[in-house]
XYZ file of C-alpha atoms in Angstrom:
223
model
C 70.519 108.368 167.826
C 67.436 106.860 165.903
C 67.012 106.083 162.209
C 65.245 109.338 161.304
C 68.274 111.231 162.778
C 70.825 109.396 160.819
C 69.026 109.610 157.589
C 68.787 113.278 158.015
C 72.367 113.429 158.365
C 73.334 111.283 155.416
C 71.343 113.428 153.380
C 73.080 116.411 154.329
C 76.494 114.446 153.837
C 75.087 113.358 150.379
C 73.915 116.798 149.409
C 77.110 118.519 150.234
C 79.169 116.009 148.418
C 77.127 116.303 145.462
C 77.362 120.112 145.358
C 80.946 119.891 145.538
C 81.079 117.481 142.932
C 79.116 119.973 140.747
C 81.785 122.846 141.334
C 83.732 122.710 138.268
C 87.092 123.806 137.721
C 86.349 126.810 135.737
C 83.765 127.920 138.332
C 86.550 127.725 141.028
C 88.995 129.781 139.174
C 86.625 132.545 138.774
C 86.435 132.424 142.609
C 90.133 132.448 143.216
C 90.606 135.123 140.697
C 88.531 137.622 143.023
C 91.148 136.964 145.648
C 94.268 136.537 143.232
C 96.726 139.723 143.714
C 98.035 139.166 140.160
C 94.544 139.372 138.412
C 94.112 143.153 138.789
C 97.479 143.875 137.490
C 96.470 141.106 134.431
C 93.736 143.103 133.408
C 95.381 146.152 133.419
C 98.400 145.061 131.173
C 95.931 143.110 128.631
C 94.075 146.352 128.338
C 97.395 148.223 127.537
C 98.378 145.257 125.186
C 95.106 145.618 123.284
C 95.564 149.652 123.177
C 99.054 149.584 121.797
C 98.016 146.814 119.119
C 95.012 148.902 118.007
C 97.297 152.198 118.170
C 99.940 150.306 115.820
C 97.195 149.146 113.370
C 96.071 152.671 113.020
C 99.256 153.992 111.936
C 101.823 153.248 109.039
C 105.094 151.940 109.611
C 106.679 153.618 106.965
C 105.132 157.152 107.806
C 105.728 156.782 111.632
C 108.359 154.136 111.842
C 109.917 155.957 115.267
C 106.498 155.678 116.919
C 105.479 152.084 115.072
C 109.098 150.712 116.413
C 108.560 152.298 119.957
C 105.017 150.658 120.253
C 106.689 147.395 119.307
C 109.384 147.339 121.782
C 106.524 148.175 124.453
C 104.365 145.403 123.180
C 107.501 142.701 123.608
C 107.875 144.230 127.192
C 104.079 143.681 127.687
C 104.022 140.352 126.453
C 106.938 139.241 128.810
C 105.006 141.034 131.444
C 101.741 139.071 130.636
C 103.096 135.990 130.581
C 104.941 136.131 134.013
C 101.741 137.256 135.600
C 99.599 134.701 133.872
C 101.987 131.994 135.415
C 101.871 133.379 138.604
C 98.062 133.579 138.532
C 98.074 129.691 137.751
C 100.120 129.061 140.050
C 98.239 131.060 142.677
C 94.812 129.639 141.874
C 96.312 126.303 141.623
C 97.448 126.102 145.282
C 94.037 127.622 146.492
C 92.038 124.982 144.489
C 94.314 122.424 145.734
C 93.568 123.647 149.352
C 89.697 123.774 148.456
C 89.861 120.075 147.507
C 91.719 119.200 150.804
C 89.135 121.134 152.961
C 86.189 119.262 150.990
C 87.964 115.787 151.748
C 88.486 116.854 155.510
C 84.989 118.535 156.070
C 82.416 116.523 153.726
C 84.241 112.848 152.267
C 86.327 111.992 155.474
C 83.222 112.237 158.155
C 80.948 111.068 155.693
C 82.932 107.955 155.379
C 83.359 107.490 159.127
C 79.639 108.350 159.900
C 78.907 105.295 157.203
C 81.106 103.267 158.959
C 80.052 103.959 162.269
C 76.245 104.196 161.565
C 76.494 101.877 158.682
C 74.190 98.855 160.288
C 71.624 100.990 161.547
C 68.202 100.190 160.029
C 66.493 102.791 158.554
C 63.682 101.225 157.102
C 62.299 97.709 158.510
C 60.925 95.023 156.424
C 57.216 93.951 156.947
C 58.347 90.505 156.780
C 61.433 88.560 156.957
C 60.229 86.315 154.196
C 60.105 88.818 151.520
C 63.484 88.129 150.350
C 66.017 85.128 150.373
C 68.232 85.265 153.181
C 71.197 86.278 151.368
C 69.139 89.350 149.982
C 67.965 89.890 153.361
C 71.570 89.603 154.874
C 72.964 92.185 152.408
C 70.020 94.403 153.302
C 70.817 94.308 156.899
C 74.409 94.019 156.986
C 75.471 95.431 153.672
C 77.629 93.826 150.787
C 80.142 92.779 153.144
C 77.633 89.832 154.338
C 78.545 88.031 151.027
C 82.101 87.889 151.864
C 81.111 86.601 155.423
C 78.776 84.191 154.317
C 81.232 80.977 154.761
C 81.507 82.059 158.148
C 78.100 82.850 158.867
C 77.319 78.858 157.827
C 79.884 77.512 159.831
C 78.908 79.613 162.901
C 75.064 79.088 162.527
C 74.602 76.227 160.355
C 72.951 78.590 157.763
C 73.552 81.648 155.536
C 71.532 84.224 157.496
C 72.378 88.000 158.761
C 74.410 87.742 161.981
C 71.199 89.317 163.494
C 69.911 86.811 166.115
C 69.395 87.156 169.620
C 71.174 85.318 172.496
C 68.802 82.692 172.620
C 69.414 82.162 168.673
C 65.821 83.642 167.529
C 65.938 86.224 164.606
C 65.137 89.576 165.113
C 63.426 91.903 162.527
C 65.070 92.649 159.337
C 65.620 95.972 157.552
C 67.474 98.308 155.208
C 70.761 99.406 156.944
C 72.140 103.113 156.236
C 74.781 101.300 154.033
C 72.774 100.052 151.561
C 70.197 102.963 151.776
C 72.952 105.306 150.901
C 74.445 102.986 147.945
C 70.987 102.896 146.726
C 70.486 106.689 146.717
C 73.639 107.323 145.007
C 72.689 104.856 142.370
C 69.655 107.086 141.685
C 71.406 110.460 141.582
C 73.945 108.618 139.272
C 71.305 107.283 136.895
C 69.544 110.581 136.914
C 72.903 112.727 136.362
C 73.172 109.696 133.318
C 69.793 110.672 131.782
C 69.899 114.407 132.150
C 73.297 114.272 130.593
C 72.150 112.277 127.638
C 68.823 113.948 126.992
C 69.747 117.738 127.498
C 73.419 118.310 128.284
C 75.577 116.537 126.045
C 75.859 117.563 122.481
C 74.032 115.376 119.910
C 75.726 113.342 117.586
C 74.535 113.865 113.937
C 74.772 111.057 111.473
C 77.201 111.689 108.731
C 75.563 112.723 105.484
C 76.316 110.717 102.304
C 76.316 112.662 99.176
C 74.537 111.370 96.145
C 76.733 112.263 93.935
C 79.473 110.375 95.353
C 77.259 107.418 95.476
C 76.793 107.443 91.913
C 80.439 108.000 90.973
C 81.189 104.627 93.306
C 78.378 102.731 91.654
C 79.841 103.998 88.333
C 83.474 103.018 89.333
C 82.023 99.471 90.626
């Protein structure tokens, strides 16, 4: 499996992960409502409740006391039925959303993690020169952040802190950017873009509190 294929697979997994993270709980609930057997029943009961409330508001309790009392009894019964249906609907949707999240982990998160563990050190971009960065930085680019933790062991084995990317004769081979570092950089860029978009376009702007001039005059006079 060459570097190009590895990058394409990583891009597919990254896109699926991002897409799943963008799906809100509200949207999942809407999808679950389409297959929820209690949702149509709840809709009917809510319409009946609204119709009875409007009917009661249109009549006088003194002139039509019997009808008004009958409607109130129906409203009390409907309220209990609606509360029961809401609870059943909630538990049904919750179970489906939990299954959704488990399937997402089983089909996206876990395979992507295993793929990065398997192909994490695959070089996806070769550096023009081994002298572009210090040896520690080269080691991180080539082997991932674990290289920093293994730096003392590399020093003991090779007498220098360099990536464990040498031939059997002890000669250096070409260094590059590994898949693990590439995925980390990609996710960092995506998170940064999300943060900027949220700050500029999505998050509500916080307005500065206004200070009443009259209050200032009163406080100054008091002082």
